Structures are given as structure tokens and as C-alpha cells.
Amino acid sequence: MKKLTKSKIWFFALGQFGWAMLSGLISNWLVYFYQPDQTAIGQGQTVFIPQGLVVFGIFTVIGGITAFGRIFDAVTDPLIANWSDRCESRNGRRIPFLKWASLPLAVSTALVFWSPQNQTSTLNAVFLFFMVMAYYLSITAYCTPYNALIPELGHTQEERLSISTTISFTFIAGTAVAYLAPTLWGMLIPSFGRVNAIRVTFTVIAAVAWIFMLIPVFTIKEKDYVTAQPTKENAFSSLTATFRNAEFRKFVGSDIAYWIGLTMFQTGLPFFVTSLLKLPETMTTLYFVGMTALSLVFYLPINKLTPKLGKKKLILFAFASFGLCFFYTGFIGKIPVIPAAVQGAILTVAAACPMAIFGILPQAVVADIAKSDSMETNENREGMFYAARTFAFKLGQSVSMLLFTAVSTIGAATGTGYRMAAFIAAGFCMLGGIIFIFYNEVKISGNLQ
């Protein structure tokens, strides 16, 4: 069985660079595009779908669509994972899924933003609903088998940490490309107008992402590195057995809270910049790229400290740090002694370290738990562990989207809703840290010796 070389790790990680660009477009710009604030409308943004609290009198249309999409996505995760775990293709259990899911994922991501009518209409909302469902089904079909390869390609804790670090880098880089979108569409506005400039930008990014998602397919022969045999369990029994792992349940509980907080923050960032700090939307790109660049500075120290301190202590530190960052966000724009741009810069600097920690270590924790479980049970359910984790954090994202789109409408003229969203995000982040205190890292590490 071959050992994964550094070049192969990078080839594998470039697939994540591709899908991270697409995920970044949806998570960062979907709400901004379909539930625009007055600043965006004043710059020429069309309102394509009905606004306001119109779904059951509680949630906005875009909030309901995105939340249902993530629930749909979460439900399909165990099914895709089980199909992948049971796959008997001569090309392996995972690579065939990456090959066939990449194009539908890229196409559906681009089409999400191409509403059929250039005005507010119910037809646009219906079209958006089906495109969002197609996006979530496609990204599940790609990402669940992709993540399952992490514990299979990495045969030791050090190798799995190396893979997690590399894919964290490409995930951040891909998300950063998505945050560059305002700069790109700003250059196209004179030729296409605001809406079509955004659409062209997203379509080009989706095409580039598709190419990168295919790199692992054509550069890694799965069976050269993986000996795991297809499982015979059905989806329900496999999922039940996966959640029977007590340490995994603790991790998942903290992960749900983390993703509620993080998604509220990521979704709100463009609004925090334009509505609270009163800065141009292009500053969103500057802050996120700055946050990304600074987070890379922490990658080497994190890799050096992890074997000494353990993953648990560093993740708890990141929970506390992010919680304070989100709490601070609720006050930006109301600190008169500090210029608005500097307030944003402070947030950028403070969030960089926890961003790096969460980018690297949670994936490695899941890989450790999955490997430990396979050694105890002799069942190779790596795909199901990642699907179960994905199920949990997408459930968190669903709750987050419902909360953010509902809360953000409160005091729209003053930005009160955006501040409330930041405080709620901080609370969930702190809750995630409290739950993770109970994770027994010593037990898992002992099983892997």
C-alpha cells in the first residue's frame, strides 16, 4: 500500500479548493443577492423574490429556502455516505462520486443566481428553490465521499493532520476567492450592469471550480492507497452505529453550535461592513482576505503545538476567541473613538487565529474518531462518520439561516437586527465550547496507539 506523498496531498487538496469556491458563493452571497439591503438596492440590485416575513408569518422567503435546502442536504448525507461506503467500483469507493458530482455542482451553483424574470416574482422564488436543492444534493455527492478519504488516505495521526492542514489551506483560499467577487464584479459593472456583472462573475468562478474539483479524480488512484472493504450495512443501521460512539456525539453537539454561530457571522459579514460600519462592499473582500492571510501565519504554530497540547485544548481556545470576536462585532460602528475601518481591521486580526484552528483540527478530530471506531468494530464507516458530522453542521446552518434572515429584518434602518445576529452567534459559539469540554481526547488517542 503506497504512502501518500506531499504532491498527492496537494492534488487531493485542490479538489477542496474547487468546491470551497462554490460553497463560498452560496454561503457568503446568496442572502446578500436575494435579500439586499438599501445600500445594494441603491446601487442597482434588483429584488427578485418577495421580501419580508412571509413564510408561516415567521421567516423570510430566502431564509425558508436556504434552511430547507440544508435540511434536505443533511437528510441526503447519510444516503450518499452509505452508497459510497458500499460502492464496489474498480476505481474505489470515493473517486467515482467526485467524478460525476463535480459538473452538476458547478452548474447548479451558477444557476442559483440566474433568476428567469428580472423583477420580483413568485416564479423566481420557485426557480431558486429547485436550484438550491440541486446545489445541496450535488455538494453532498461530492463532499461526503471526499471527506471520507481523509482517514483512509492518512494512515497515521500525523498524516491525517497533514492532510487536514493542507485542505484547510485550500478551503480558506477557495472561500477567499468567493469573497473577492465584489472586486471582480465591480470591474464588470460598466459593461454588464450590477446584476449581470455578479452573475457573470459567479459563472466564471464556478467554471474554474469545476476544473479544480476534477484534479483528485485524475491524479489519485484510490486503490493504491486504500485497502478498506465496502461495508454491508444499510444507511439506517450504519448511521445508528455511528452515533452510538459517545465521543462522536459530544463532538457533533459542539459542532452544531459552532456552525450556527459561524454561519450567522459569515452571512452577516457583508451587512456588518455596509450597514454597521458604513463602508463600501469591496471592504468585505479586504477584511476577509486579510483574515485569511493572517490565519496562514498560525498554521505552522498550530501544527507544532497540536502534538504537545492536543487538539482539544486548542479547539477550546478557538471557541472562546471566536465567541469574543462575534460579541465585539455586535458593537462595531458604535465606537466613536475608533475609525470604522480600524474597527473592521481589529475584527480581522482577532478572528485569524481561531479561523486557522477551526480550519485544521475538527477534520482531524473526526478522522481520529472514525479510525478509532473502525479499530474497535472492524467496520469501515468513514463515509458515514463524515456524513453524520455534515448532517449535524448542516442542521446548525439551517437554524442559523432561519435565525439570521428573521432577526436581520428587525430595525433594518438602524442595523439592530445585524447586531442581534452577532450577539446570538457569540452565544452559540460559547455553547459549543462548553459542550466540547466533555470530549474525551485521551480515550481516542489511546485507541490509536
PDB file of C-alpha atoms in Angstrom, residues 68-315:
ATOM      1  CA  PHE A  68     -34.972  23.730   3.824  1.00  0.00           C
ATOM      2  CA  GLY A  69     -32.060  23.244   1.434  1.00  0.00           C
ATOM      3  CA  ARG A  70     -29.695  22.492   4.273  1.00  0.00           C
ATOM      4  CA  ILE A  71     -32.200  20.132   5.899  1.00  0.00           C
ATOM      5  CA  PHE A  72     -32.626  18.359   2.550  1.00  0.00           C
ATOM      6  CA  ASP A  73     -28.846  18.247   2.267  1.00  0.00           C
ATOM      7  CA  ALA A  74     -28.497  16.847   5.771  1.00  0.00           C
ATOM      8  CA  VAL A  75     -31.040  14.106   5.072  1.00  0.00           C
ATOM      9  CA  THR A  76     -29.287  13.030   1.863  1.00  0.00           C
ATOM     10  CA  ASP A  77     -25.856  12.954   3.549  1.00  0.00           C
ATOM     11  CA  PRO A  78     -26.314   9.538   5.224  1.00  0.00           C
ATOM     12  CA  LEU A  79     -27.726   8.077   2.000  1.00  0.00           C
ATOM     13  CA  ILE A  80     -24.817   9.300  -0.124  1.00  0.00           C
ATOM     14  CA  ALA A  81     -22.344   8.198   2.552  1.00  0.00           C
ATOM     15  CA  ASN A  82     -23.824   4.707   2.693  1.00  0.00           C
ATOM     16  CA  TRP A  83     -23.794   4.391  -1.108  1.00  0.00           C
ATOM     17  CA  SER A  84     -20.156   5.449  -1.044  1.00  0.00           C
ATOM     18  CA  ASP A  85     -19.249   3.097   1.833  1.00  0.00           C
ATOM     19  CA  ARG A  86     -20.914   0.225  -0.077  1.00  0.00           C
ATOM     20  CA  CYS A  87     -19.529   1.162  -3.522  1.00  0.00           C
ATOM     21  CA  GLU A  88     -17.695  -1.683  -5.303  1.00  0.00           C
ATOM     22  CA  SER A  89     -16.331   0.254  -8.290  1.00  0.00           C
ATOM     23  CA  ARG A  90     -12.924  -0.813  -9.596  1.00  0.00           C
ATOM     24  CA  ASN A  91     -11.888   2.834  -9.167  1.00  0.00           C
ATOM     25  CA  GLY A  92     -12.592   2.801  -5.434  1.00  0.00           C
ATOM     26  CA  ARG A  93     -15.442   3.828  -3.147  1.00  0.00           C
ATOM     27  CA  ARG A  94     -14.966   7.609  -3.295  1.00  0.00           C
ATOM     28  CA  ILE A  95     -13.365   8.795  -6.555  1.00  0.00           C
ATOM     29  CA  PRO A  96     -16.331   7.823  -8.800  1.00  0.00           C
ATOM     30  CA  PHE A  97     -18.596  10.119  -6.758  1.00  0.00           C
ATOM     31  CA  LEU A  98     -16.135  13.003  -7.122  1.00  0.00           C
ATOM     32  CA  LYS A  99     -16.035  12.487 -10.874  1.00  0.00           C
ATOM     33  CA  TRP A 100     -19.770  12.508 -11.525  1.00  0.00           C
ATOM     34  CA  ALA A 101     -20.842  15.108  -8.940  1.00  0.00           C
ATOM     35  CA  SER A 102     -18.398  17.857  -9.950  1.00  0.00           C
ATOM     36  CA  LEU A 103     -20.190  19.187 -13.049  1.00  0.00           C
ATOM     37  CA  PRO A 104     -23.732  19.235 -11.568  1.00  0.00           C
ATOM     38  CA  LEU A 105     -22.302  21.047  -8.545  1.00  0.00           C
ATOM     39  CA  ALA A 106     -20.646  23.749 -10.641  1.00  0.00           C
ATOM     40  CA  VAL A 107     -23.668  24.228 -12.930  1.00  0.00           C
ATOM     41  CA  SER A 108     -26.255  24.346 -10.135  1.00  0.00           C
ATOM     42  CA  THR A 109     -24.168  26.873  -8.176  1.00  0.00           C
ATOM     43  CA  ALA A 110     -24.077  29.258 -11.142  1.00  0.00           C
ATOM     44  CA  LEU A 111     -27.777  28.797 -11.967  1.00  0.00           C
ATOM     45  CA  VAL A 112     -28.812  29.703  -8.405  1.00  0.00           C
ATOM     46  CA  PHE A 113     -28.198  33.355  -9.337  1.00  0.00           C
ATOM     47  CA  TRP A 114     -29.837  33.340 -12.801  1.00  0.00           C
ATOM     48  CA  SER A 115     -33.483  34.086 -11.978  1.00  0.00           C
ATOM     49  CA  PRO A 116     -35.775  33.690 -15.010  1.00  0.00           C
ATOM     50  CA  GLN A 117     -37.555  37.037 -14.509  1.00  0.00           C
ATOM     51  CA  ASN A 118     -35.857  40.385 -13.998  1.00  0.00           C
ATOM     52  CA  GLN A 119     -38.349  41.545 -11.374  1.00  0.00           C
ATOM     53  CA  THR A 120     -39.880  40.482  -8.079  1.00  0.00           C
ATOM     54  CA  SER A 121     -41.913  37.332  -8.731  1.00  0.00           C
ATOM     55  CA  THR A 122     -43.019  34.056  -7.214  1.00  0.00           C
ATOM     56  CA  LEU A 123     -41.603  32.235 -10.254  1.00  0.00           C
ATOM     57  CA  ASN A 124     -38.138  33.406  -9.266  1.00  0.00           C
ATOM     58  CA  ALA A 125     -38.662  32.024  -5.768  1.00  0.00           C
ATOM     59  CA  VAL A 126     -39.784  28.643  -7.147  1.00  0.00           C
ATOM     60  CA  PHE A 127     -36.800  28.541  -9.538  1.00  0.00           C
ATOM     61  CA  LEU A 128     -34.457  29.433  -6.689  1.00  0.00           C
ATOM     62  CA  PHE A 129     -35.913  26.667  -4.522  1.00  0.00           C
ATOM     63  CA  PHE A 130     -35.181  23.961  -7.104  1.00  0.00           C
ATOM     64  CA  MET A 131     -31.716  25.289  -7.921  1.00  0.00           C
ATOM     65  CA  VAL A 132     -30.793  25.405  -4.237  1.00  0.00           C
ATOM     66  CA  MET A 133     -31.976  21.799  -3.826  1.00  0.00           C
ATOM     67  CA  ALA A 134     -29.858  20.770  -6.844  1.00  0.00           C
ATOM     68  CA  TYR A 135     -26.856  22.565  -5.368  1.00  0.00           C
ATOM     69  CA  TYR A 136     -27.160  20.868  -1.988  1.00  0.00           C
ATOM     70  CA  LEU A 137     -27.655  17.403  -3.491  1.00  0.00           C
ATOM     71  CA  SER A 138     -24.597  17.884  -5.717  1.00  0.00           C
ATOM     72  CA  ILE A 139     -22.328  19.217  -2.987  1.00  0.00           C
ATOM     73  CA  THR A 140     -23.298  16.299  -0.751  1.00  0.00           C
ATOM     74  CA  ALA A 141     -22.480  13.832  -3.526  1.00  0.00           C
ATOM     75  CA  TYR A 142     -19.023  15.390  -3.870  1.00  0.00           C
ATOM     76  CA  CYS A 143     -18.048  16.409  -0.344  1.00  0.00           C
ATOM     77  CA  THR A 144     -19.181  13.404   1.687  1.00  0.00           C
ATOM     78  CA  PRO A 145     -17.041  10.874  -0.253  1.00  0.00           C
ATOM     79  CA  TYR A 146     -14.248  13.465  -0.473  1.00  0.00           C
ATOM     80  CA  ASN A 147     -14.081  13.901   3.304  1.00  0.00           C
ATOM     81  CA  ALA A 148     -14.274  10.135   3.825  1.00  0.00           C
ATOM     82  CA  LEU A 149     -10.935   9.845   2.026  1.00  0.00           C
ATOM     83  CA  ILE A 150      -9.136  11.787   4.786  1.00  0.00           C
ATOM     84  CA  PRO A 151      -8.870   8.929   7.329  1.00  0.00           C
ATOM     85  CA  GLU A 152      -8.404   6.413   4.502  1.00  0.00           C
ATOM     86  CA  LEU A 153      -5.515   8.198   2.799  1.00  0.00           C
ATOM     87  CA  GLY A 154      -3.881   9.175   6.112  1.00  0.00           C
ATOM     88  CA  HIS A 155      -2.643   6.048   7.839  1.00  0.00           C
ATOM     89  CA  THR A 156      -1.286   7.778  10.973  1.00  0.00           C
ATOM     90  CA  GLN A 157      -2.385  10.736  13.127  1.00  0.00           C
ATOM     91  CA  GLU A 158       0.491  12.764  11.668  1.00  0.00           C
ATOM     92  CA  GLU A 159      -0.572  12.026   8.096  1.00  0.00           C
ATOM     93  CA  ARG A 160      -4.199  12.833   8.855  1.00  0.00           C
ATOM     94  CA  LEU A 161      -3.142  16.120  10.478  1.00  0.00           C
ATOM     95  CA  SER A 162      -1.023  16.920   7.404  1.00  0.00           C
ATOM     96  CA  ILE A 163      -3.985  16.267   5.095  1.00  0.00           C
ATOM     97  CA  SER A 164      -6.319  18.320   7.311  1.00  0.00           C
ATOM     98  CA  THR A 165      -3.851  21.207   7.353  1.00  0.00           C
ATOM     99  CA  THR A 166      -3.456  21.212   3.578  1.00  0.00           C
ATOM    100  CA  ILE A 167      -7.157  21.007   2.794  1.00  0.00           C
ATOM    101  CA  SER A 168      -7.769  23.723   5.380  1.00  0.00           C
ATOM    102  CA  PHE A 169      -5.418  25.962   3.424  1.00  0.00           C
ATOM    103  CA  THR A 170      -7.191  25.252   0.128  1.00  0.00           C
ATOM    104  CA  PHE A 171     -10.606  25.665   1.764  1.00  0.00           C
ATOM    105  CA  ILE A 172      -9.657  29.099   3.068  1.00  0.00           C
ATOM    106  CA  ALA A 173      -8.123  30.007  -0.293  1.00  0.00           C
ATOM    107  CA  GLY A 174     -11.257  28.905  -2.135  1.00  0.00           C
ATOM    108  CA  THR A 175     -13.507  30.816   0.238  1.00  0.00           C
ATOM    109  CA  ALA A 176     -11.247  33.857  -0.206  1.00  0.00           C
ATOM    110  CA  VAL A 177     -11.795  33.688  -3.970  1.00  0.00           C
ATOM    111  CA  ALA A 178     -15.537  33.779  -3.305  1.00  0.00           C
ATOM    112  CA  TYR A 179     -15.020  36.871  -1.130  1.00  0.00           C
ATOM    113  CA  LEU A 180     -13.093  38.502  -3.996  1.00  0.00           C
ATOM    114  CA  ALA A 181     -16.317  38.534  -6.001  1.00  0.00           C
ATOM    115  CA  PRO A 182     -17.230  42.210  -5.312  1.00  0.00           C
ATOM    116  CA  THR A 183     -13.882  43.342  -6.680  1.00  0.00           C
ATOM    117  CA  LEU A 184     -14.395  41.234  -9.797  1.00  0.00           C
ATOM    118  CA  TRP A 185     -17.994  42.220 -10.455  1.00  0.00           C
ATOM    119  CA  GLY A 186     -17.130  45.842  -9.761  1.00  0.00           C
ATOM    120  CA  MET A 187     -14.871  45.806 -12.824  1.00  0.00           C
ATOM    121  CA  LEU A 188     -17.660  44.315 -14.961  1.00  0.00           C
ATOM    122  CA  ILE A 189     -20.493  46.634 -13.899  1.00  0.00           C
ATOM    123  CA  PRO A 190     -19.764  49.278 -16.595  1.00  0.00           C
ATOM    124  CA  SER A 191     -20.205  46.612 -19.279  1.00  0.00           C
ATOM    125  CA  PHE A 192     -22.961  44.405 -17.863  1.00  0.00           C
ATOM    126  CA  GLY A 193     -24.765  46.354 -15.132  1.00  0.00           C
ATOM    127  CA  ARG A 194     -24.729  45.269 -11.479  1.00  0.00           C
ATOM    128  CA  VAL A 195     -26.902  42.134 -11.616  1.00  0.00           C
ATOM    129  CA  ASN A 196     -25.396  40.603 -14.744  1.00  0.00           C
ATOM    130  CA  ALA A 197     -21.892  41.524 -13.609  1.00  0.00           C
ATOM    131  CA  ILE A 198     -22.500  39.478 -10.461  1.00  0.00           C
ATOM    132  CA  ARG A 199     -23.909  36.585 -12.491  1.00  0.00           C
ATOM    133  CA  VAL A 200     -21.004  36.532 -14.942  1.00  0.00           C
ATOM    134  CA  THR A 201     -18.518  36.655 -12.079  1.00  0.00           C
ATOM    135  CA  PHE A 202     -20.150  33.718 -10.297  1.00  0.00           C
ATOM    136  CA  THR A 203     -20.397  31.690 -13.526  1.00  0.00           C
ATOM    137  CA  VAL A 204     -16.697  32.142 -14.277  1.00  0.00           C
ATOM    138  CA  ILE A 205     -15.769  31.166 -10.714  1.00  0.00           C
ATOM    139  CA  ALA A 206     -17.998  28.070 -10.998  1.00  0.00           C
ATOM    140  CA  ALA A 207     -16.268  27.010 -14.226  1.00  0.00           C
ATOM    141  CA  VAL A 208     -12.822  27.369 -12.645  1.00  0.00           C
ATOM    142  CA  ALA A 209     -14.028  25.453  -9.579  1.00  0.00           C
ATOM    143  CA  TRP A 210     -15.191  22.538 -11.750  1.00  0.00           C
ATOM    144  CA  ILE A 211     -11.681  22.145 -13.193  1.00  0.00           C
ATOM    145  CA  PHE A 212     -10.118  22.057  -9.735  1.00  0.00           C
ATOM    146  CA  MET A 213     -12.672  19.541  -8.432  1.00  0.00           C
ATOM    147  CA  LEU A 214     -11.590  17.105 -11.132  1.00  0.00           C
ATOM    148  CA  ILE A 215      -7.890  17.200 -10.199  1.00  0.00           C
ATOM    149  CA  PRO A 216      -8.124  14.470  -7.494  1.00  0.00           C
ATOM    150  CA  VAL A 217     -10.135  12.320  -9.898  1.00  0.00           C
ATOM    151  CA  PHE A 218      -7.356  12.177 -12.488  1.00  0.00           C
ATOM    152  CA  THR A 219      -4.283  12.304 -10.221  1.00  0.00           C
ATOM    153  CA  ILE A 220      -5.098   9.866  -7.388  1.00  0.00           C
ATOM    154  CA  LYS A 221      -5.696   6.141  -7.865  1.00  0.00           C
ATOM    155  CA  GLU A 222      -7.695   5.417  -4.756  1.00  0.00           C
ATOM    156  CA  LYS A 223      -6.927   1.714  -4.536  1.00  0.00           C
ATOM    157  CA  ASP A 224      -3.193   2.425  -4.480  1.00  0.00           C
ATOM    158  CA  TYR A 225      -3.655   3.986  -1.033  1.00  0.00           C
ATOM    159  CA  VAL A 226      -6.826   2.473   0.454  1.00  0.00           C
ATOM    160  CA  THR A 227      -7.447  -1.142   1.479  1.00  0.00           C
ATOM    161  CA  ALA A 228     -10.843  -0.699   3.181  1.00  0.00           C
ATOM    162  CA  GLN A 229     -13.552  -3.076   2.023  1.00  0.00           C
ATOM    163  CA  PRO A 230     -17.109  -1.922   1.197  1.00  0.00           C
ATOM    164  CA  THR A 231     -19.394  -2.150   4.201  1.00  0.00           C
ATOM    165  CA  LYS A 232     -22.518  -4.312   4.065  1.00  0.00           C
ATOM    166  CA  GLU A 233     -24.614  -2.207   6.473  1.00  0.00           C
ATOM    167  CA  ASN A 234     -27.610  -0.251   5.226  1.00  0.00           C
ATOM    168  CA  ALA A 235     -27.812   3.508   5.719  1.00  0.00           C
ATOM    169  CA  PHE A 236     -30.007   3.443   8.822  1.00  0.00           C
ATOM    170  CA  SER A 237     -28.047   0.814  10.753  1.00  0.00           C
ATOM    171  CA  SER A 238     -24.734   2.428   9.757  1.00  0.00           C
ATOM    172  CA  LEU A 239     -25.919   5.870  10.897  1.00  0.00           C
ATOM    173  CA  THR A 240     -27.243   4.412  14.160  1.00  0.00           C
ATOM    174  CA  ALA A 241     -23.938   2.660  14.827  1.00  0.00           C
ATOM    175  CA  THR A 242     -22.038   5.857  14.083  1.00  0.00           C
ATOM    176  CA  PHE A 243     -23.997   7.903  16.624  1.00  0.00           C
ATOM    177  CA  ARG A 244     -23.535   5.121  19.150  1.00  0.00           C
ATOM    178  CA  ASN A 245     -19.983   6.431  19.566  1.00  0.00           C
ATOM    179  CA  ALA A 246     -20.163   8.644  22.663  1.00  0.00           C
ATOM    180  CA  GLU A 247     -17.145  10.806  21.816  1.00  0.00           C
ATOM    181  CA  PHE A 248     -18.531  11.464  18.368  1.00  0.00           C
ATOM    182  CA  ARG A 249     -21.845  12.602  19.860  1.00  0.00           C
ATOM    183  CA  LYS A 250     -20.004  15.118  22.052  1.00  0.00           C
ATOM    184  CA  PHE A 251     -18.063  16.413  19.074  1.00  0.00           C
ATOM    185  CA  VAL A 252     -21.205  16.714  16.959  1.00  0.00           C
ATOM    186  CA  GLY A 253     -23.058  18.613  19.677  1.00  0.00           C
ATOM    187  CA  SER A 254     -20.314  21.214  19.857  1.00  0.00           C
ATOM    188  CA  ASP A 255     -20.082  21.307  16.077  1.00  0.00           C
ATOM    189  CA  ILE A 256     -23.769  22.165  15.651  1.00  0.00           C
ATOM    190  CA  ALA A 257     -23.408  25.143  17.987  1.00  0.00           C
ATOM    191  CA  TYR A 258     -20.205  26.245  16.244  1.00  0.00           C
ATOM    192  CA  TRP A 259     -21.776  26.181  12.782  1.00  0.00           C
ATOM    193  CA  ILE A 260     -24.829  28.128  13.920  1.00  0.00           C
ATOM    194  CA  GLY A 261     -22.540  30.862  15.209  1.00  0.00           C
ATOM    195  CA  LEU A 262     -20.089  30.813  12.302  1.00  0.00           C
ATOM    196  CA  THR A 263     -22.773  30.777   9.592  1.00  0.00           C
ATOM    197  CA  MET A 264     -24.555  33.729  11.175  1.00  0.00           C
ATOM    198  CA  PHE A 265     -21.256  35.613  11.227  1.00  0.00           C
ATOM    199  CA  GLN A 266     -20.279  34.694   7.638  1.00  0.00           C
ATOM    200  CA  THR A 267     -23.726  35.505   6.271  1.00  0.00           C
ATOM    201  CA  GLY A 268     -23.763  38.789   8.129  1.00  0.00           C
ATOM    202  CA  LEU A 269     -20.252  39.957   7.244  1.00  0.00           C
ATOM    203  CA  PRO A 270     -21.234  41.911   4.094  1.00  0.00           C
ATOM    204  CA  PHE A 271     -24.013  43.578   6.094  1.00  0.00           C
ATOM    205  CA  PHE A 272     -21.733  44.296   9.043  1.00  0.00           C
ATOM    206  CA  VAL A 273     -19.418  46.116   6.643  1.00  0.00           C
ATOM    207  CA  THR A 274     -22.003  48.095   4.686  1.00  0.00           C
ATOM    208  CA  SER A 275     -24.778  48.684   7.245  1.00  0.00           C
ATOM    209  CA  LEU A 276     -22.899  48.885  10.559  1.00  0.00           C
ATOM    210  CA  LEU A 277     -19.517  50.273   9.532  1.00  0.00           C
ATOM    211  CA  LYS A 278     -20.941  52.251   6.558  1.00  0.00           C
ATOM    212  CA  LEU A 279     -18.054  51.129   4.358  1.00  0.00           C
ATOM    213  CA  PRO A 280     -18.098  50.091   0.653  1.00  0.00           C
ATOM    214  CA  GLU A 281     -18.979  46.433  -0.025  1.00  0.00           C
ATOM    215  CA  THR A 282     -15.496  45.901  -1.500  1.00  0.00           C
ATOM    216  CA  MET A 283     -14.147  46.250   2.061  1.00  0.00           C
ATOM    217  CA  THR A 284     -15.730  42.846   2.751  1.00  0.00           C
ATOM    218  CA  THR A 285     -13.168  41.378   0.372  1.00  0.00           C
ATOM    219  CA  LEU A 286     -10.325  43.268   2.005  1.00  0.00           C
ATOM    220  CA  TYR A 287     -11.256  42.143   5.508  1.00  0.00           C
ATOM    221  CA  PHE A 288     -11.784  38.504   4.609  1.00  0.00           C
ATOM    222  CA  VAL A 289      -8.628  38.237   2.520  1.00  0.00           C
ATOM    223  CA  GLY A 290      -6.727  39.909   5.355  1.00  0.00           C
ATOM    224  CA  MET A 291      -8.233  37.475   7.849  1.00  0.00           C
ATOM    225  CA  THR A 292      -7.279  34.582   5.567  1.00  0.00           C
ATOM    226  CA  ALA A 293      -3.703  35.771   5.074  1.00  0.00           C
ATOM    227  CA  LEU A 294      -3.217  36.287   8.803  1.00  0.00           C
ATOM    228  CA  SER A 295      -4.682  32.882   9.604  1.00  0.00           C
ATOM    229  CA  LEU A 296      -1.990  31.255   7.475  1.00  0.00           C
ATOM    230  CA  VAL A 297       0.614  32.683   9.830  1.00  0.00           C
ATOM    231  CA  PHE A 298      -0.805  30.446  12.557  1.00  0.00           C
ATOM    232  CA  TYR A 299      -0.716  27.205  10.547  1.00  0.00           C
ATOM    233  CA  LEU A 300       2.839  26.234  11.443  1.00  0.00           C
ATOM    234  CA  PRO A 301       2.497  27.071  15.168  1.00  0.00           C
ATOM    235  CA  ILE A 302      -0.769  25.092  15.323  1.00  0.00           C
ATOM    236  CA  ASN A 303       0.881  22.050  13.749  1.00  0.00           C
ATOM    237  CA  LYS A 304       3.791  22.350  16.186  1.00  0.00           C
ATOM    238  CA  LEU A 305       1.581  22.851  19.252  1.00  0.00           C
ATOM    239  CA  THR A 306      -1.022  20.167  18.475  1.00  0.00           C
ATOM    240  CA  PRO A 307       1.179  17.142  19.370  1.00  0.00           C
ATOM    241  CA  LYS A 308       2.220  18.894  22.605  1.00  0.00           C
ATOM    242  CA  LEU A 309      -1.082  20.378  23.789  1.00  0.00           C
ATOM    243  CA  GLY A 310      -3.560  18.134  22.000  1.00  0.00           C
ATOM    244  CA  LYS A 311      -6.385  19.091  19.681  1.00  0.00           C
ATOM    245  CA  LYS A 312      -8.924  19.615  22.464  1.00  0.00           C
ATOM    246  CA  LYS A 313      -7.168  22.493  24.233  1.00  0.00           C
ATOM    247  CA  LEU A 314      -6.573  24.386  21.005  1.00  0.00           C
ATOM    248  CA  ILE A 315     -10.183  23.948  19.856  1.00  0.00           C
TER     249      ILE A 315
END
